[in-house]
Amino acid sequence: MRIRSIEVRNWACIEELRLTNLQDGIVLLHGPNRTGKSSLVQAIRSCLFDHQHDSQDSIILGAIPWRSKQTPSVVIEFDHVGVRYKISKTFAKSRFGDTWLEQQTAGVWTTLDRGKTAAKKVRDLLGVQSSGAGVFQMLWLNQQDFRLPAQDKLDSSLKKSLETVLGSLITGTDVDFKERLDRACEHWFTGTMKDRKESPVSRLKADVDQARATRDAVERQYHEAEAALRQLDEALKRQPELKRDLQQAEDDLARMQADLQALEVRKARHDLAVRSRDQARKLFEQAEAQQREWTADAERLKGAMASLDANQQAIDAAERDVARAREGVEQAKARLELADATLEQHWQQRGALDDRQQLLHLAQRAALLAQAVADRETHARKLAELEPLLAGPAVLTEYEIEELRRQRDEAVKLRAQLEAAEIHVTLLPQKPVSAHATIDGKPGKEVAVAAGKEQRWHVRQQAELTLGDVAIRVGRAREDRALEELARRCAELERECQERLDVAQASSIDALVGRRLEREAVQKEAHQHRDALARMAPANLETEPATLAAQRQAILARRPDLAAWMPNLQELERLRHDFNARETSLHAEALSAKQALAVAEMALAQAELRQRSLNAGIVEQSIAVRTLTEKLAQHDAAALTAAVAEAAGQLRGAQALLDASALSDADHAVAARCHEAVQVQRQRAIRSRENEDALLRLQTQLAGTEGLHQMRVQAEQTLADLERHFARESLQASAHRHLKELFEEIHEEQLRRTALPINDRVMDWAQRLGLTDYARLRFDDDLLPGELEPLHAPAGTAIALEDESFGTLEQLSLLIRLAVGGLLARSEPTVALLDDPLAHADLGKHTRMLDILEEAARGQDGAGALQVLVFTCHPERFTSLTGAQQFDLAALIRRGG
């Protein structure tokens, strides 16, 4: 993924900010404190990963401007796997909040999804669920957030990605052994090494449990037989006493029953008097009820006859309403049928519109392919033009040029010292003269000097001038050996500089610098063209035009009338707009007709319901009038009054007979004592019968216990055999489990060794920074280093990263994060987001760290490229970056609050 543009509105102190055309490599975003850098970082995190548009998280609520209260909005365009996407989020709980995901095809943005599913699609597309997961846990850093994640805080998806990239060291023999071990483990365990339900151990355990249960059941049966024998002896001893008690209870009951028979005669007379009184009371109550019912029926008859007359008038009006409602239903049905037919005819025209859309898409795709072919040819041509420029003389590195420049400056300095220490001999003749000069023992030379012209010689030790017959000697009293050494050193430096310039085929050091810069520029341009050619798919460029032409011919075969149509987006949008507008209108008409039909049918149903209700009411009221008339005719008011008086006299006579036959308290006591005797006899009979049943049951139980001792012995032997088998099988299963766990432990150790790519890159960078005290990193189980092994220390000695100085810890942590990010970006470049990094680095290390940052952004030695977004309030510390894109946030952000 690479971010291409960012648009933020109404986020915290940022009222508006637009950053467009963000390049690959390093992007520097700078501004003073309180400009909004941290707010911008959080906006990027929330838009791409961390928050839904309707989130009520404190971060989102804190992003709402406290003055304007406007709705925060963030839009980010990004490239992923060669496709341009755009995610837009408006953060609000109301209907204004939403999320859009769009994809750019042929310069046209197409909506892929909306809402929370769009946000989920972005996270699935990028392979992480938050900005603190996956590779972003390593590369997206807030201020002061440079320490490596703790072992228990490392994201699981990041661990899986590292294991996928780094792999593990397993030989073929290991694989065969592991396969055999896995097959053997399948007898006892599942794939996650949990016990299988149907494994031999499980079956044997079930057999052991069954045998143990059988043994326990036999033991229980044996103990129950012993208990039953004791119970039989006790029951035989109780039987005679129970029979005596039962006979005594039966004798007492016979005496009490004789007394009860005499009482029953008196009680029968009393019960007869009670029934007579109750019957007389019932007759009296029936007579009074008939009198009240006759009076109520007379009143109901008057009301029913009045209601019957009123309903007869209402039913005539209801019949007229039903006729009008039926006519309205027929009219609404005809209108709905016409609207449905018109809409169906309109839908049949959608196919032509879809074919026009397909022809437009094919035309746009063909134009894109033509442009891609032209771009490919352009890149290939420019790359061919650059290849000869890369084949010239060797280019010295910046270090080598600086070393050469230092030698030259030293030679110039020595030459100046030498000239200052030499003896200057000057000859100024008045007339032409010929002189013979011998300087410092070198072969003499004849020099012709014109009149008035000055001739100079530089002498280190001594010289001899001969002018005609005159010889002049000039020199030091004693030889200056230091001056000779100075001259030798100066000549040696000048010779080395010239030799290196001759080898490099350059006239000067500045020419070498210019050549190096030109070569780097050519290499960078060639690299860009190679990347562009690599991203293109030759197979698609060659075969897809024919495919597009075949698809176009297939459309024209079924719609020849579109052959002359020139695909035009504006015309297609107009046709689609007209079609949709017409469809909307027809839908509205059909809906209106359907609603009208529903209203008419409801009115008809209501009218028919009212008619049926009135008819039912008339029938019911007619039946009620007839029934009440017949019922009133059966009785006379005077006869009903006489019947009530007669029933009252009978009730008074029955009450007098009842009072005369009432039972005394002694009579009631006889019945109670007889009832007690019955209960006693019944209880003793039950105890006697229960004892007889227990005797029979115990005798039957003891009859079936023959051979029980032999069954006990067999059950014990079976249980012992199964327990031995179970122990042996469990031991084998445990041994295989232990062997598999040991193998996996060794495998994990081998897996940690595969982290060497991270170690090599980090240690190379550390050497360039000047951190030369360590030999290698030491990795923990999560594939991230936690310690350093000193260069000159006993084997096994390690120093925790946290024990280093704050600045060194910051630098090493950043190097490790960049190395891990580069490895995970092999298949697709990714984004590193650094908020004010290297705050604790000195100036020298800061400058060298920027060189490493540029190298990490380019990607090399098998590592992928990174797009590095650096947020800082110190832009002067990043002036040495070459080719970095810079944004002045203070000038670009329109502040709000």
Coordinates of N, CA, C and O in Angstrom, one line a residue, residues 66-182:
W66 N -14.4 21.9 18.9 CA -15.2 22.3 20.0 C -15.9 23.7 19.8 O -16.8 24.0 20.5
R67 N -15.5 24.4 18.8 CA -16.2 25.6 18.5 C -17.3 25.4 17.5 O -18.5 25.7 17.7
S68 N -16.9 24.9 16.3 CA -17.9 24.8 15.2 C -18.8 23.6 15.4 O -19.9 23.6 14.8
K69 N -18.4 22.5 16.1 CA -19.1 21.3 16.2 C -19.5 20.7 14.9 O -20.4 19.9 14.8
Q70 N -18.6 20.9 13.9 CA -18.9 20.3 12.5 C -18.5 18.8 12.6 O -17.8 18.4 13.4
T71 N -19.1 18.1 11.6 CA -18.8 16.7 11.5 C -17.5 16.4 10.9 O -17.2 16.9 9.8
P72 N -16.6 15.6 11.6 CA -15.3 15.3 11.0 C -15.4 14.4 9.8 O -16.3 13.6 9.7
S73 N -14.5 14.7 8.8 CA -14.5 13.9 7.6 C -13.1 13.7 7.1 O -12.3 14.6 7.1
V74 N -12.8 12.5 6.7 CA -11.4 12.1 6.2 C -11.6 11.3 4.9 O -12.4 10.4 4.8
V75 N -10.8 11.7 3.9 CA -10.8 11.0 2.6 C -9.3 10.6 2.3 O -8.5 11.5 2.3
I76 N -9.0 9.3 2.0 CA -7.6 8.9 1.7 C -7.7 8.1 0.4 O -8.5 7.1 0.3
E77 N -6.8 8.5 -0.5 CA -6.6 7.7 -1.7 C -5.3 6.8 -1.5 O -4.3 7.4 -1.0
F78 N -5.3 5.6 -1.9 CA -4.2 4.8 -1.8 C -4.1 3.7 -2.9 O -5.1 3.3 -3.5
D79 N -2.8 3.3 -3.2 CA -2.6 2.3 -4.2 C -2.3 1.0 -3.5 O -1.6 0.9 -2.5
H80 N -2.9 -0.1 -4.0 CA -2.6 -1.4 -3.4 C -2.7 -2.5 -4.6 O -3.7 -2.6 -5.3
V81 N -1.6 -3.2 -4.8 CA -1.5 -4.2 -5.8 C -1.8 -3.6 -7.2 O -2.6 -4.2 -8.0
G82 N -1.4 -2.4 -7.4 CA -1.5 -1.8 -8.7 C -2.9 -1.2 -9.0 O -3.2 -0.8 -10.1
V83 N -3.8 -1.1 -7.9 CA -5.1 -0.6 -8.1 C -5.3 0.6 -7.2 O -4.8 0.6 -6.0
R84 N -5.9 1.7 -7.7 CA -6.2 2.9 -6.9 C -7.5 2.8 -6.2 O -8.5 2.6 -6.8
Y85 N -7.5 3.0 -4.9 CA -8.8 3.0 -4.1 C -8.9 4.3 -3.3 O -7.9 5.0 -3.1
K86 N -10.1 4.6 -2.9 CA -10.4 5.8 -2.1 C -11.4 5.4 -1.0 O -12.5 4.9 -1.3
I87 N -11.0 5.7 0.2 CA -11.9 5.4 1.4 C -12.3 6.8 2.0 O -11.4 7.6 2.2
S88 N -13.6 7.0 2.1 CA -14.1 8.2 2.6 C -15.0 7.9 3.9 O -15.9 7.1 3.8
K89 N -14.7 8.6 5.0 CA -15.5 8.4 6.2 C -16.0 9.8 6.7 O -15.2 10.7 6.9
T90 N -17.2 9.9 7.0 CA -17.8 11.0 7.7 C -18.3 10.5 9.1 O -19.2 9.6 9.1
F91 N -17.7 11.0 10.1 CA -17.8 10.4 11.5 C -19.0 11.1 12.2 O -18.9 12.2 12.6
A92 N -20.2 10.4 12.2 CA -21.3 10.9 12.9 C -22.3 9.7 13.2 O -22.4 8.8 12.5
K93 N -23.0 9.8 14.4 CA -23.9 8.8 14.8 C -25.2 9.0 14.0 O -26.0 8.1 13.9
S94 N -25.5 10.2 13.5 CA -26.7 10.5 12.8 C -26.7 10.0 11.4 O -25.8 9.3 11.0
R95 N -27.7 10.3 10.6 CA -27.8 9.8 9.2 C -26.8 10.4 8.3 O -26.6 10.0 7.2
F96 N -26.1 11.5 8.8 CA -25.0 12.1 7.9 C -23.7 11.3 8.0 O -22.9 11.4 7.1
G97 N -23.6 10.4 9.0 CA -22.4 9.6 9.0 C -22.4 8.4 8.0 O -23.5 7.8 7.8
D98 N -21.3 8.2 7.3 CA -21.3 7.1 6.3 C -19.9 6.8 6.0 O -18.9 7.5 6.3
T99 N -19.7 5.7 5.2 CA -18.4 5.2 4.7 C -18.5 4.8 3.3 O -19.5 4.1 2.9
W100 N -17.6 5.3 2.4 CA -17.6 4.9 1.0 C -16.3 4.3 0.6 O -15.2 4.8 1.0
L101 N -16.3 3.2 -0.1 CA -15.1 2.7 -0.7 C -15.2 2.7 -2.2 O -16.2 2.1 -2.8
E102 N -14.3 3.4 -2.9 CA -14.4 3.5 -4.4 C -13.1 3.0 -5.0 O -12.0 2.9 -4.4
Q103 N -13.2 2.5 -6.3 CA -12.1 2.0 -7.0 C -12.0 2.8 -8.3 O -13.0 3.1 -9.0
Q104 N -10.8 3.2 -8.7 CA -10.6 4.0 -10.0 C -10.3 3.0 -11.1 O -9.3 2.3 -11.0
T105 N -11.1 3.1 -12.1 CA -10.9 2.3 -13.3 C -11.0 3.2 -14.6 O -12.0 3.8 -14.8
A106 N -9.9 3.3 -15.4 CA -9.9 4.1 -16.6 C -10.2 5.6 -16.2 O -11.0 6.2 -16.9
G107 N -9.7 6.0 -15.1 CA -10.0 7.4 -14.7 C -11.3 7.7 -14.1 O -11.6 8.8 -13.8
V108 N -12.2 6.6 -13.9 CA -13.5 6.8 -13.4 C -13.6 6.1 -12.1 O -13.2 5.0 -11.9
W109 N -14.2 6.8 -11.1 CA -14.4 6.2 -9.7 C -15.7 5.5 -9.7 O -16.7 6.0 -10.1
T110 N -15.6 4.2 -9.2 CA -16.7 3.3 -9.1 C -16.9 2.9 -7.6 O -15.9 2.5 -7.0
T111 N -18.1 3.1 -7.1 CA -18.4 2.7 -5.7 C -18.4 1.2 -5.6 O -19.2 0.5 -6.2
L112 N -17.5 0.7 -4.7 CA -17.5 -0.8 -4.4 C -18.4 -1.2 -3.3 O -19.1 -2.2 -3.3
D113 N -18.5 -0.3 -2.2 CA -19.3 -0.7 -1.1 C -19.6 0.6 -0.2 O -18.9 1.6 -0.4
R114 N -20.5 0.5 0.7 CA -20.8 1.6 1.6 C -21.0 1.0 3.0 O -21.3 -0.1 3.2
G115 N -20.9 1.9 4.0 CA -21.2 1.6 5.3 C -20.1 0.8 6.0 O -19.0 0.8 5.5
K116 N -20.5 0.0 7.0 CA -19.5 -0.7 7.8 C -18.9 -1.8 6.9 O -17.7 -2.2 7.2
T117 N -19.6 -2.4 6.0 CA -19.0 -3.4 5.1 C -17.9 -2.8 4.3 O -16.9 -3.6 3.9
A118 N -18.0 -1.6 3.9 CA -16.9 -0.9 3.2 C -15.6 -0.8 4.0 O -14.5 -1.1 3.6
A119 N -15.8 -0.4 5.3 CA -14.7 -0.3 6.2 C -14.1 -1.7 6.4 O -12.8 -1.9 6.4
K120 N -14.9 -2.7 6.5 CA -14.4 -4.1 6.7 C -13.6 -4.6 5.5 O -12.6 -5.2 5.5
K121 N -14.1 -4.2 4.3 CA -13.5 -4.6 3.0 C -12.1 -4.0 2.9 O -11.1 -4.6 2.4
V122 N -11.9 -2.7 3.4 CA -10.6 -2.1 3.4 C -9.6 -2.8 4.3 O -8.5 -3.1 4.0
R123 N -10.1 -3.2 5.5 CA -9.2 -3.9 6.5 C -8.9 -5.3 5.9 O -7.7 -5.7 6.0
D124 N -9.8 -6.0 5.3 CA -9.5 -7.3 4.7 C -8.6 -7.1 3.5 O -7.7 -8.0 3.3
L125 N -8.8 -6.0 2.7 CA -7.9 -5.8 1.6 C -6.4 -5.6 2.0 O -5.5 -6.2 1.4
L126 N -6.2 -4.9 3.1 CA -4.9 -4.6 3.6 C -4.4 -5.7 4.5 O -3.2 -5.6 5.0
G127 N -5.3 -6.6 4.9 CA -4.8 -7.7 5.7 C -4.6 -7.5 7.2 O -4.0 -8.3 7.9
V128 N -5.2 -6.4 7.8 CA -5.1 -6.1 9.2 C -6.4 -5.5 9.7 O -7.2 -5.0 8.9
Q129 N -6.6 -5.6 11.0 CA -7.9 -5.1 11.5 C -7.7 -3.8 12.3 O -8.7 -3.3 12.8
S130 N -6.5 -3.3 12.5 CA -6.3 -2.1 13.2 C -4.9 -1.5 12.8 O -4.1 -2.2 12.2
S131 N -4.7 -0.2 13.1 CA -3.4 0.4 12.7 C -2.3 -0.1 13.6 O -1.2 0.3 13.4
G132 N -2.7 -0.8 14.7 CA -1.6 -1.4 15.5 C -1.4 -2.9 15.3 O -0.9 -3.5 16.2
A133 N -1.9 -3.4 14.2 CA -1.8 -4.8 13.9 C -0.9 -5.0 12.7 O -0.7 -4.1 11.9
G134 N -0.4 -6.3 12.5 CA 0.3 -6.6 11.3 C 1.6 -5.8 11.2 O 2.2 -5.4 12.2
V135 N 2.0 -5.5 9.9 CA 3.2 -4.7 9.7 C 3.1 -3.3 10.3 O 4.1 -2.7 10.6
F136 N 1.9 -2.8 10.4 CA 1.7 -1.4 10.9 C 2.0 -1.3 12.4 O 2.3 -0.2 12.9
Q137 N 2.0 -2.4 13.1 CA 2.5 -2.4 14.5 C 3.9 -2.0 14.6 O 4.4 -1.4 15.6
M138 N 4.7 -2.4 13.5 CA 6.1 -2.1 13.5 C 6.4 -0.7 12.9 O 7.4 -0.1 13.3
L139 N 5.6 -0.3 11.9 CA 6.0 0.9 11.1 C 5.2 2.1 11.4 O 5.6 3.2 10.9
W140 N 4.0 2.1 12.1 CA 3.2 3.3 12.4 C 3.5 3.7 13.9 O 3.0 3.0 14.8
L141 N 4.3 4.7 14.0 CA 4.8 5.1 15.4 C 4.3 6.5 15.8 O 4.5 7.4 15.0
N142 N 3.8 6.6 17.0 CA 3.4 7.9 17.5 C 4.7 8.5 18.2 O 5.7 7.9 18.2
Q143 N 4.5 9.7 18.7 CA 5.7 10.4 19.3 C 6.1 9.5 20.5 O 5.3 9.0 21.3
Q144 N 7.5 9.4 20.6 CA 8.1 8.6 21.7 C 7.7 7.2 21.7 O 8.1 6.4 22.6
D145 N 7.1 6.7 20.6 CA 6.6 5.3 20.6 C 7.6 4.5 19.6 O 7.3 4.2 18.5
F146 N 8.8 4.3 20.1 CA 9.8 3.6 19.3 C 10.2 2.2 19.9 O 10.8 1.4 19.2
R147 N 9.9 1.9 21.1 CA 10.3 0.7 21.7 C 9.6 -0.5 21.0 O 8.5 -0.3 20.5
L148 N 10.2 -1.6 20.9 CA 9.7 -2.8 20.2 C 8.5 -3.3 21.1 O 8.5 -3.2 22.3
P149 N 7.5 -3.9 20.5 CA 6.4 -4.5 21.2 C 6.8 -5.6 22.2 O 7.7 -6.4 21.9
A150 N 6.2 -5.6 23.4 CA 6.5 -6.7 24.3 C 6.0 -8.0 23.8 O 5.2 -8.1 22.9
Q151 N 6.6 -9.1 24.3 CA 6.3 -10.4 23.8 C 4.9 -10.7 23.8 O 4.3 -11.3 22.9
D152 N 4.2 -10.4 24.9 CA 2.7 -10.7 25.0 C 1.9 -9.7 24.3 O 0.6 -9.8 24.2
K153 N 2.5 -8.6 23.7 CA 1.7 -7.6 23.0 C 1.9 -7.7 21.5 O 1.3 -6.9 20.8
L154 N 2.7 -8.6 21.0 CA 3.0 -8.7 19.6 C 1.7 -9.3 18.9 O 1.2 -10.3 19.3
D155 N 1.3 -8.6 17.8 CA 0.1 -9.0 17.1 C 0.3 -10.3 16.5 O 1.3 -10.7 15.9
S156 N -0.8 -11.1 16.5 CA -0.7 -12.5 16.0 C -0.5 -12.5 14.5 O 0.2 -13.4 13.9
S157 N -1.2 -11.6 13.8 CA -1.0 -11.5 12.3 C 0.4 -11.1 11.9 O 0.9 -11.6 10.9
L158 N 1.0 -10.3 12.7 CA 2.4 -9.9 12.5 C 3.3 -11.2 12.6 O 4.2 -11.4 11.8
K159 N 3.1 -11.9 13.7 CA 3.9 -13.1 13.9 C 3.7 -14.1 12.7 O 4.7 -14.7 12.2
K160 N 2.4 -14.3 12.3 CA 2.2 -15.2 11.2 C 2.9 -14.7 9.9 O 3.5 -15.5 9.2
S161 N 2.9 -13.4 9.7 CA 3.6 -12.8 8.5 C 5.1 -13.1 8.5 O 5.7 -13.4 7.5
L162 N 5.7 -12.9 9.7 CA 7.1 -13.1 9.9 C 7.4 -14.5 9.6 O 8.4 -14.9 9.0
E163 N 6.6 -15.4 10.2 CA 6.9 -16.9 10.0 C 6.8 -17.2 8.5 O 7.6 -18.0 8.0
T164 N 5.8 -16.6 7.8 CA 5.6 -16.9 6.4 C 6.8 -16.4 5.6 O 7.3 -17.1 4.7
V165 N 7.3 -15.2 5.9 CA 8.4 -14.6 5.1 C 9.8 -15.3 5.4 O 10.5 -15.6 4.6
L166 N 10.0 -15.6 6.7 CA 11.3 -16.1 7.1 C 11.4 -17.6 7.0 O 12.5 -18.2 6.7
G167 N 10.3 -18.3 7.1 CA 10.3 -19.8 6.9 C 11.0 -20.5 8.1 O 11.3 -19.9 9.1
S168 N 11.2 -21.8 8.0 CA 11.8 -22.6 9.0 C 12.7 -23.6 8.4 O 12.6 -24.0 7.2
L169 N 13.7 -24.0 9.2 CA 14.8 -25.0 8.7 C 14.4 -26.4 9.0 O 14.6 -26.9 10.2
I170 N 13.7 -27.1 8.1 CA 13.3 -28.5 8.3 C 13.8 -29.3 7.2 O 13.5 -29.0 6.0
T171 N 14.6 -30.4 7.4 CA 15.1 -31.2 6.4 C 14.1 -32.2 5.9 O 13.1 -32.4 6.5
G172 N 14.4 -32.9 4.8 CA 13.5 -33.9 4.3 C 13.3 -35.1 5.3 O 12.2 -35.6 5.5
T173 N 14.4 -35.4 5.9 CA 14.4 -36.5 7.0 C 13.4 -36.1 8.1 O 12.6 -36.9 8.6
D174 N 13.5 -34.8 8.5 CA 12.7 -34.3 9.6 C 11.2 -34.4 9.1 O 10.3 -34.7 9.9
V175 N 10.9 -34.0 7.9 CA 9.6 -34.0 7.4 C 9.0 -35.5 7.4 O 7.9 -35.7 7.9
D176 N 9.8 -36.5 6.9 CA 9.4 -37.9 7.0 C 9.1 -38.3 8.4 O 8.1 -39.0 8.7
F177 N 10.1 -38.0 9.3 CA 9.9 -38.3 10.7 C 8.6 -37.7 11.3 O 7.8 -38.4 12.0
K178 N 8.4 -36.4 11.0 CA 7.2 -35.7 11.5 C 6.0 -36.3 10.9 O 5.0 -36.5 11.7
E179 N 6.0 -36.7 9.6 CA 4.8 -37.4 9.1 C 4.5 -38.7 9.8 O 3.3 -39.0 10.1
R180 N 5.5 -39.5 10.0 CA 5.3 -40.8 10.7 C 4.8 -40.6 12.1 O 3.9 -41.3 12.6
L181 N 5.4 -39.6 12.7 CA 5.0 -39.3 14.1 C 3.5 -38.8 14.1 O 2.7 -39.2 15.0
D182 N 3.2 -37.9 13.2 CA 1.8 -37.4 13.1 C 0.8 -38.5 12.9 O -0.3 -38.6 13.4

